[in-house]
mmCIF file of C-alpha atoms in Angstrom:
data_model
loop_
_atom_site.group_PDB
_atom_site.id
_atom_site.type_symbol
_atom_site.label_atom_id
_atom_site.label_comp_id
_atom_site.label_asym_id
_atom_site.label_seq_id
_atom_site.Cartn_x
_atom_site.Cartn_y
_atom_site.Cartn_z
ATOM 1 C CA LEU A 379 51.430 -19.481 -180.517
ATOM 2 C CA LYS A 380 52.250 -22.571 -181.982
ATOM 3 C CA SER A 381 50.230 -21.874 -185.149
ATOM 4 C CA SER A 382 52.298 -18.552 -185.458
ATOM 5 C CA ALA A 383 56.003 -19.321 -185.631
ATOM 6 C CA SER A 384 56.827 -16.841 -187.956
ATOM 7 C CA SER A 385 55.069 -13.853 -185.948
ATOM 8 C CA HIS A 386 55.735 -14.748 -182.003
ATOM 9 C CA LEU A 387 56.417 -11.266 -181.342
ATOM 10 C CA PRO A 388 53.215 -9.455 -182.279
ATOM 11 C CA THR A 389 51.534 -12.369 -181.007
ATOM 12 C CA MET A 390 52.855 -11.887 -177.327
ATOM 13 C CA VAL A 391 52.848 -7.966 -177.419
ATOM 14 C CA ALA A 392 48.946 -8.226 -178.323
ATOM 15 C CA LEU A 393 48.575 -11.147 -175.274
ATOM 16 C CA VAL A 394 50.255 -8.512 -172.554
ATOM 17 C CA SER A 395 48.966 -5.972 -174.356
ATOM 18 C CA VAL A 396 45.334 -7.072 -173.418
ATOM 19 C CA TRP A 397 45.822 -8.288 -170.296
ATOM 20 C CA PRO A 398 49.073 -6.684 -168.533
ATOM 21 C CA HIS A 399 47.424 -7.368 -164.844
ATOM 22 C CA ALA A 400 48.016 -11.369 -165.662
ATOM 23 C CA PHE A 401 51.631 -11.104 -167.402
ATOM 24 C CA ALA A 402 52.926 -7.761 -164.497
ATOM 25 C CA ARG A 403 56.025 -9.171 -162.428
ATOM 26 C CA ASN A 404 54.723 -9.728 -158.864
ATOM 27 C CA THR A 405 56.755 -8.067 -156.286
ATOM 28 C CA SER A 406 54.007 -9.058 -153.072
ATOM 29 C CA GLY A 407 55.389 -12.510 -153.663
ATOM 30 C CA PRO A 408 58.610 -14.143 -152.954
ATOM 31 C CA PRO A 409 61.389 -12.871 -155.088
ATOM 32 C CA LEU A 410 62.228 -14.493 -158.401
ATOM 33 C CA PHE A 411 65.871 -13.513 -157.753
ATOM 34 C CA ASP A 412 68.551 -14.795 -154.982
ATOM 35 C CA LYS A 413 71.501 -13.260 -154.864
ATOM 36 C CA GLY A 414 72.034 -13.070 -158.460
ATOM 37 C CA SER A 415 70.114 -16.706 -159.582
ATOM 38 C CA LEU A 416 66.582 -17.741 -160.002
ATOM 39 C CA SER A 417 64.703 -18.539 -156.949
ATOM 40 C CA ALA A 418 62.502 -21.509 -157.105
ATOM 41 C CA LYS A 419 60.098 -20.580 -154.630
ATOM 42 C CA GLY A 420 59.877 -17.427 -156.527
ATOM 43 C CA LEU A 421 59.525 -18.885 -159.792
ATOM 44 C CA GLU A 422 57.399 -20.975 -158.924
ATOM 45 C CA TYR A 423 54.753 -18.333 -157.389
ATOM 46 C CA GLN A 424 54.526 -16.418 -160.806
ATOM 47 C CA PRO A 425 55.423 -19.598 -163.501
ATOM 48 C CA LEU A 426 53.651 -18.254 -166.517
ATOM 49 C CA SER A 427 54.176 -14.890 -166.532
ATOM 50 C CA PHE A 428 57.765 -15.272 -165.892
ATOM 51 C CA THR A 429 58.055 -16.990 -168.644
ATOM 52 C CA VAL A 430 56.697 -14.633 -171.060
ATOM 53 C CA GLU A 431 59.058 -11.787 -169.891
ATOM 54 C CA VAL A 432 62.484 -14.477 -170.492
ATOM 55 C CA ILE A 433 60.721 -15.123 -174.113
ATOM 56 C CA MET A 434 59.646 -11.197 -175.001
ATOM 57 C CA SER A 435 63.286 -10.633 -173.954
ATOM 58 C CA VAL A 436 64.390 -12.980 -176.384
ATOM 59 C CA LEU A 437 62.416 -12.003 -178.902
ATOM 60 C CA ALA A 438 63.547 -8.236 -178.075
ATOM 61 C CA ARG A 439 67.274 -8.800 -178.654
ATOM 62 C CA LYS A 440 65.965 -10.448 -182.394
ATOM 63 C CA ASN A 441 63.357 -8.061 -183.415
ATOM 64 C CA GLN A 442 64.674 -4.525 -182.817
ATOM 65 C CA GLU A 443 65.206 -3.267 -186.254
ATOM 66 C CA THR A 444 62.283 -1.523 -186.981
ATOM 67 C CA ASP A 445 61.190 1.607 -184.803
ATOM 68 C CA VAL A 446 57.678 -0.145 -184.501
ATOM 69 C CA ASN A 447 59.216 -3.213 -182.582
ATOM 70 C CA LYS A 448 61.235 -0.880 -180.743
ATOM 71 C CA GLY A 449 57.917 0.867 -179.345
ATOM 72 C CA ALA A 450 55.523 -2.172 -178.795
ATOM 73 C CA ILE A 451 58.444 -4.023 -177.057
ATOM 74 C CA SER A 452 59.354 -1.170 -175.007
ATOM 75 C CA ASN A 453 55.165 -0.328 -173.643
ATOM 76 C CA ALA A 454 55.223 -4.063 -173.106
ATOM 77 C CA ARG A 455 57.410 -3.920 -170.621
ATOM 78 C CA ILE A 456 56.725 -0.920 -168.955
ATOM 79 C CA LEU A 457 52.561 -2.271 -168.684
ATOM 80 C CA CYS A 458 54.335 -5.309 -166.911
ATOM 81 C CA LYS A 459 57.472 -3.939 -165.253
ATOM 82 C CA TRP A 460 59.500 -6.154 -166.873
ATOM 83 C CA GLU A 461 63.551 -6.098 -167.110
ATOM 84 C CA MET A 462 65.931 -7.080 -169.687
ATOM 85 C CA ILE A 463 66.415 -10.528 -169.160
ATOM 86 C CA PRO A 464 69.670 -12.001 -170.246
ATOM 87 C CA ASP A 465 69.136 -14.980 -172.689
ATOM 88 C CA THR A 466 71.501 -17.985 -170.778
ATOM 89 C CA TYR A 467 68.243 -17.508 -168.172
ATOM 90 C CA ILE A 468 65.820 -19.510 -170.568
ATOM 91 C CA ASN A 469 67.660 -22.953 -169.824
ATOM 92 C CA GLN A 470 67.976 -21.762 -165.940
ATOM 93 C CA LEU A 471 63.844 -21.249 -166.438
ATOM 94 C CA LEU A 472 63.681 -25.032 -167.916
ATOM 95 C CA HIS A 473 65.893 -26.290 -165.411
ATOM 96 C CA SER A 474 64.162 -24.764 -162.741
ATOM 97 C CA PHE A 475 60.494 -26.299 -163.622
ATOM 98 C CA ILE A 476 61.890 -29.384 -163.986
ATOM 99 C CA GLU A 477 63.077 -29.563 -160.061
ATOM 100 C CA ILE A 478 59.580 -27.785 -159.339
ATOM 101 C CA LEU A 479 57.663 -30.638 -160.826
ATOM 102 C CA LYS A 480 59.186 -33.151 -159.160
ATOM 103 C CA LEU A 481 60.243 -31.781 -155.582
ATOM 104 C CA SER A 482 57.083 -29.140 -154.648
ATOM 105 C CA PRO A 483 54.516 -30.282 -153.058
ATOM 106 C CA TYR A 484 52.302 -28.031 -154.330
ATOM 107 C CA ILE A 485 52.546 -30.273 -157.772
ATOM 108 C CA LYS A 486 49.840 -32.163 -157.024
ATOM 109 C CA ILE A 487 46.836 -34.419 -158.109
ATOM 110 C CA GLU A 488 43.529 -33.828 -157.367
ATOM 111 C CA ILE A 489 40.755 -36.328 -157.012
ATOM 112 C CA PRO A 490 36.829 -34.577 -157.852
ATOM 113 C CA PRO A 491 34.040 -35.795 -154.523
ATOM 114 C CA SER A 492 32.658 -39.013 -155.480
ATOM 115 C CA ASN A 493 29.246 -37.143 -155.908
ATOM 116 C CA SER A 494 31.190 -35.148 -158.883
ATOM 117 C CA THR A 495 29.249 -35.615 -162.335
ATOM 118 C CA SER A 496 31.158 -37.555 -164.999
ATOM 119 C CA ALA A 497 33.253 -34.893 -166.506
ATOM 120 C CA GLY A 498 34.277 -33.978 -162.770
ATOM 121 C CA LEU A 499 35.312 -37.226 -161.654
ATOM 122 C CA ARG A 500 38.341 -36.945 -163.643
ATOM 123 C CA PRO A 501 41.363 -36.312 -161.360
ATOM 124 C CA ARG A 502 42.832 -33.047 -162.256
ATOM 125 C CA PRO A 503 46.193 -31.367 -161.816
ATOM 126 C CA SER A 504 46.631 -28.212 -159.082
ATOM 127 C CA LYS A 505 46.747 -25.057 -160.396
ATOM 128 C CA HIS A 506 50.544 -24.967 -159.886
ATOM 129 C CA ALA A 507 50.808 -28.116 -161.832
ATOM 130 C CA TYR A 508 48.691 -26.965 -164.759
ATOM 131 C CA ALA A 509 50.672 -23.296 -164.834
ATOM 132 C CA ILE A 510 53.898 -24.799 -164.767
ATOM 133 C CA VAL A 511 53.117 -27.202 -167.585
ATOM 134 C CA MET A 512 51.488 -24.332 -168.991
ATOM 135 C CA ALA A 513 54.735 -22.722 -168.867
ATOM 136 C CA LEU A 514 56.898 -25.205 -170.713
ATOM 137 C CA ARG A 515 54.461 -25.283 -173.414
ATOM 138 C CA VAL A 516 54.910 -21.583 -174.307
ATOM 139 C CA LEU A 517 58.236 -22.365 -173.732
ATOM 140 C CA GLY A 518 58.098 -25.127 -176.117
ATOM 141 C CA ALA A 519 56.627 -23.415 -178.787
ATOM 142 C CA CYS A 520 58.166 -20.170 -178.816
ATOM 143 C CA GLN A 521 61.612 -21.820 -179.109
ATOM 144 C CA GLY A 522 60.410 -24.200 -181.966
ATOM 145 C CA TRP A 523 60.523 -28.006 -182.299
ATOM 146 C CA ALA A 524 64.198 -28.188 -182.403
ATOM 147 C CA TRP A 525 65.017 -27.067 -178.773
ATOM 148 C CA THR A 526 62.063 -28.887 -177.430
ATOM 149 C CA ASN A 527 62.778 -32.698 -179.010
ATOM 150 C CA ASP A 528 66.613 -32.484 -178.337
ATOM 151 C CA THR A 529 66.306 -30.479 -174.970
ATOM 152 C CA LEU A 530 62.761 -30.427 -173.218
ATOM 153 C CA ILE A 531 62.563 -33.752 -174.422
ATOM 154 C CA ARG A 532 65.041 -35.469 -174.874
ATOM 155 C CA ARG A 533 67.438 -34.307 -172.070
ATOM 156 C CA TYR A 534 64.523 -33.694 -169.380
ATOM 157 C CA LEU A 535 61.253 -35.332 -169.673
ATOM 158 C CA TRP A 536 62.807 -38.598 -171.387
ATOM 159 C CA PRO A 537 65.176 -39.900 -168.786
ATOM 160 C CA LEU A 538 62.395 -39.144 -166.395
ATOM 161 C CA LEU A 539 59.941 -41.039 -167.743
ATOM 162 C CA GLN A 540 62.120 -44.151 -168.812
ATOM 163 C CA GLN A 541 64.021 -43.548 -164.429
ATOM 164 C CA TRP A 542 60.096 -43.706 -163.512
ATOM 165 C CA ASN A 543 59.258 -46.959 -165.865
ATOM 166 C CA LYS A 544 62.744 -48.798 -163.861
ATOM 167 C CA GLN A 545 62.009 -47.368 -160.831
ATOM 168 C CA PRO A 546 58.149 -46.537 -160.217
ATOM 169 C CA GLY A 547 58.669 -45.125 -157.060
ATOM 170 C CA SER A 548 61.519 -42.257 -157.782
ATOM 171 C CA LEU A 549 58.900 -39.755 -159.358
ATOM 172 C CA ARG A 550 55.612 -39.030 -156.742
ATOM 173 C CA GLU A 551 52.836 -39.505 -159.103
ATOM 174 C CA ALA A 552 51.794 -35.987 -159.656
ATOM 175 C CA ALA A 553 55.013 -35.580 -161.346
ATOM 176 C CA VAL A 554 54.510 -38.480 -163.823
ATOM 177 C CA VAL A 555 51.013 -37.284 -165.128
ATOM 178 C CA CYS A 556 52.544 -33.492 -165.752
ATOM 179 C CA ILE A 557 55.252 -35.130 -168.047
ATOM 180 C CA ILE A 558 53.128 -37.748 -169.547
ATOM 181 C CA ARG A 559 50.544 -35.201 -170.631
ATOM 182 C CA LEU A 560 53.114 -32.836 -171.186
ATOM 183 C CA LEU A 561 54.880 -34.188 -173.511
ATOM 184 C CA GLY A 562 51.375 -35.337 -175.643
ATOM 185 C CA PHE A 563 50.441 -31.471 -175.937
ATOM 186 C CA ILE A 564 54.277 -30.565 -177.002
ATOM 187 C CA GLY A 565 54.470 -33.995 -179.279
ATOM 188 C CA GLN A 566 51.947 -32.664 -181.179
ATOM 189 C CA ARG A 567 54.500 -30.196 -182.775
ATOM 190 C CA GLY A 568 56.701 -33.096 -183.940
ATOM 191 C CA LEU A 569 54.103 -35.089 -185.486
ATOM 192 C CA SER A 570 53.317 -31.456 -187.830
ATOM 193 C CA HIS A 571 56.883 -31.466 -188.775
ATOM 194 C CA ASP A 572 57.309 -35.926 -189.335
ATOM 195 C CA PRO A 573 54.997 -38.098 -188.591
ATOM 196 C CA ASN A 574 57.196 -40.841 -188.363
ATOM 197 C CA SER A 575 59.707 -39.244 -186.079
ATOM 198 C CA LEU A 576 61.405 -41.586 -183.524
ATOM 199 C CA SER A 577 60.893 -39.259 -180.445
ATOM 200 C CA ILE A 578 56.936 -39.711 -181.014
ATOM 201 C CA GLN A 579 57.474 -43.611 -182.037
ATOM 202 C CA GLN A 580 59.244 -43.944 -178.939
ATOM 203 C CA LEU A 581 56.976 -41.839 -176.592
ATOM 204 C CA GLN A 582 53.504 -43.524 -178.315
ATOM 205 C CA LYS A 583 55.517 -46.963 -177.308
ATOM 206 C CA VAL A 584 56.107 -45.917 -173.490
ATOM 207 C CA PHE A 585 52.415 -45.398 -173.095
ATOM 208 C CA LEU A 586 50.940 -48.357 -174.536
ATOM 209 C CA VAL A 587 53.179 -49.912 -171.967
ATOM 210 C CA ILE A 588 51.591 -47.941 -169.415
ATOM 211 C CA LEU A 589 48.145 -48.884 -170.374
ATOM 212 C CA GLN A 590 48.610 -52.411 -170.797
ATOM 213 C CA LYS A 591 50.199 -52.947 -167.898
ATOM 214 C CA SER A 592 46.844 -51.051 -166.345
ATOM 215 C CA THR A 593 44.517 -54.026 -168.199
ATOM 216 C CA SER A 594 47.221 -57.064 -167.174
ATOM 217 C CA ASN A 595 47.511 -56.314 -163.871
ATOM 218 C CA HIS A 596 44.243 -54.659 -162.669
ATOM 219 C CA THR A 597 46.007 -54.584 -158.929
ATOM 220 C CA SER A 598 49.387 -52.457 -160.465
ATOM 221 C CA LYS A 599 49.973 -49.821 -157.850
ATOM 222 C CA GLU A 600 52.507 -48.054 -159.916
ATOM 223 C CA VAL A 601 50.190 -47.180 -162.718
ATOM 224 C CA THR A 602 47.595 -45.186 -161.078
ATOM 225 C CA LEU A 603 44.247 -43.950 -162.348
ATOM 226 C CA PRO A 604 45.332 -40.117 -162.950
ATOM 227 C CA ILE A 605 48.420 -42.105 -164.850
ATOM 228 C CA GLN A 606 46.703 -43.861 -167.008
ATOM 229 C CA LEU A 607 43.925 -40.960 -167.950
ATOM 230 C CA ALA A 608 47.135 -39.005 -168.359
ATOM 231 C CA ALA A 609 48.971 -41.628 -171.041
ATOM 232 C CA ALA A 610 45.471 -42.158 -172.789
ATOM 233 C CA ASP A 611 44.735 -38.684 -173.273
ATOM 234 C CA ALA A 612 48.134 -38.113 -174.560
ATOM 235 C CA LEU A 613 48.152 -40.879 -177.100
ATOM 236 C CA CYS A 614 44.533 -39.293 -178.810
ATOM 237 C CA ASP A 615 47.375 -36.218 -178.804
ATOM 238 C CA LEU A 616 50.003 -37.953 -180.415
ATOM 239 C CA CYS A 617 48.287 -39.926 -183.003
ATOM 240 C CA PRO A 618 45.631 -37.909 -185.137
ATOM 241 C CA SER A 619 43.612 -40.256 -187.846
ATOM 242 C CA SER A 620 46.408 -41.023 -190.599
ATOM 243 C CA HIS A 621 48.776 -42.010 -188.310
ATOM 244 C CA PRO A 622 50.369 -45.220 -189.314
ATOM 245 C CA ASN A 623 50.096 -46.208 -185.552
ATOM 246 C CA ARG A 624 46.644 -45.269 -185.341
ATOM 247 C CA MET A 625 44.907 -49.355 -185.251
ATOM 248 C CA ASN A 626 47.511 -50.106 -182.490
ATOM 249 C CA ILE A 627 46.995 -47.541 -180.533
ATOM 250 C CA THR A 628 43.203 -47.595 -180.789
ATOM 251 C CA ASN A 629 43.079 -51.184 -180.185
ATOM 252 C CA THR A 630 44.893 -50.962 -176.987
ATOM 253 C CA LEU A 631 42.558 -48.014 -175.663
ATOM 254 C CA ILE A 632 39.485 -50.689 -176.671
ATOM 255 C CA LYS A 633 40.724 -52.752 -174.820
ATOM 256 C CA TRP A 634 41.525 -50.196 -171.422
ATOM 257 C CA THR A 635 38.053 -48.214 -171.722
ATOM 258 C CA THR A 636 36.685 -52.654 -171.648
ATOM 259 C CA VAL A 637 38.604 -52.338 -167.895
ATOM 260 C CA LEU A 638 37.375 -49.086 -166.598
ATOM 261 C CA TYR A 639 33.771 -50.367 -168.024
ATOM 262 C CA GLN A 640 34.561 -52.834 -165.262
ATOM 263 C CA SER A 641 33.921 -50.337 -161.693
ATOM 264 C CA SER A 642 31.101 -47.970 -161.633
ATOM 265 C CA GLU A 643 33.542 -45.911 -160.156
ATOM 266 C CA THR A 644 35.537 -45.844 -163.563
ATOM 267 C CA ALA A 645 32.711 -46.392 -166.066
ATOM 268 C CA PRO A 646 31.869 -42.401 -166.475
ATOM 269 C CA LEU A 647 35.439 -42.267 -167.464
ATOM 270 C CA ALA A 648 35.339 -44.331 -170.539
ATOM 271 C CA LEU A 649 32.424 -42.668 -171.784
ATOM 272 C CA ASP A 650 35.381 -40.010 -172.194
ATOM 273 C CA TYR A 651 36.664 -42.333 -174.815
ATOM 274 C CA ASN A 652 33.194 -43.856 -176.984
ATOM 275 C CA HIS A 653 34.384 -41.361 -179.760
ATOM 276 C CA ILE A 654 37.273 -43.140 -180.064
ATOM 277 C CA THR A 655 36.253 -46.972 -179.550
ATOM 278 C CA GLN A 656 33.114 -46.606 -181.728
ATOM 279 C CA ASN A 657 34.408 -43.968 -184.420
ATOM 280 C CA ASN A 658 38.071 -46.219 -184.281
ATOM 281 C CA ARG A 659 39.934 -43.019 -184.305
ATOM 282 C CA CYS A 660 42.352 -41.081 -181.576
ATOM 283 C CA THR A 661 41.161 -37.509 -182.564
ATOM 284 C CA ARG A 662 40.218 -35.690 -178.906
#
């Protein structure tokens, strides 16, 4: 979807035509609506499929000028048991997702057992957390960079990150990890528009501070290992080899991985960043 900005509708139609069961409205779980309003419980049960349903409704209103488009949209709606959703649900959807990230007990970080392989040692988001992040990525890809920057980043995600930075206990670890990784993913779209974007620079600065805190204070309780890994990965997302801030970011990552190597528990994780520290590049 990121690479098909001018053809979202056929891309979405192709997706739901191949995997209709994955995107169909689920009627066996909690209802999506409660007295006409979007229900957080119902949304959490099927975040990605409902996001696609809302986006398809928006695209349908904008692309009904041909019989081919009308037929494709109608077929997708029948296959997935969808309804026509008002455009206003985009904002409700976004607000609900942010609340779920902040408050839901199902949004958590899973720590693999100590006998896992190197790749398996990485803390990972729960399937609920992964689905919410993916839904927000899809929403951003279809709404475009201007909406992603002005609404998703500046209105919702950036204030939460600043709040956590000032008061670490104000957000749960899992929420912070999800927000940081989401910012890394969606920020890549901004790089293609303007590598020197102020938003991207601000994000890089915050993620650098997170890693610098962890290296200056090894016992820092608020900057946990999952948060450090999320910040490192997000920096790699936002720092292609040609970026003007690459050297500063690379030096911070090298210092951070040096600390990881000092512990037998975290040393295997440092191996994931060898391609950065050895090649002096930030491309994952």
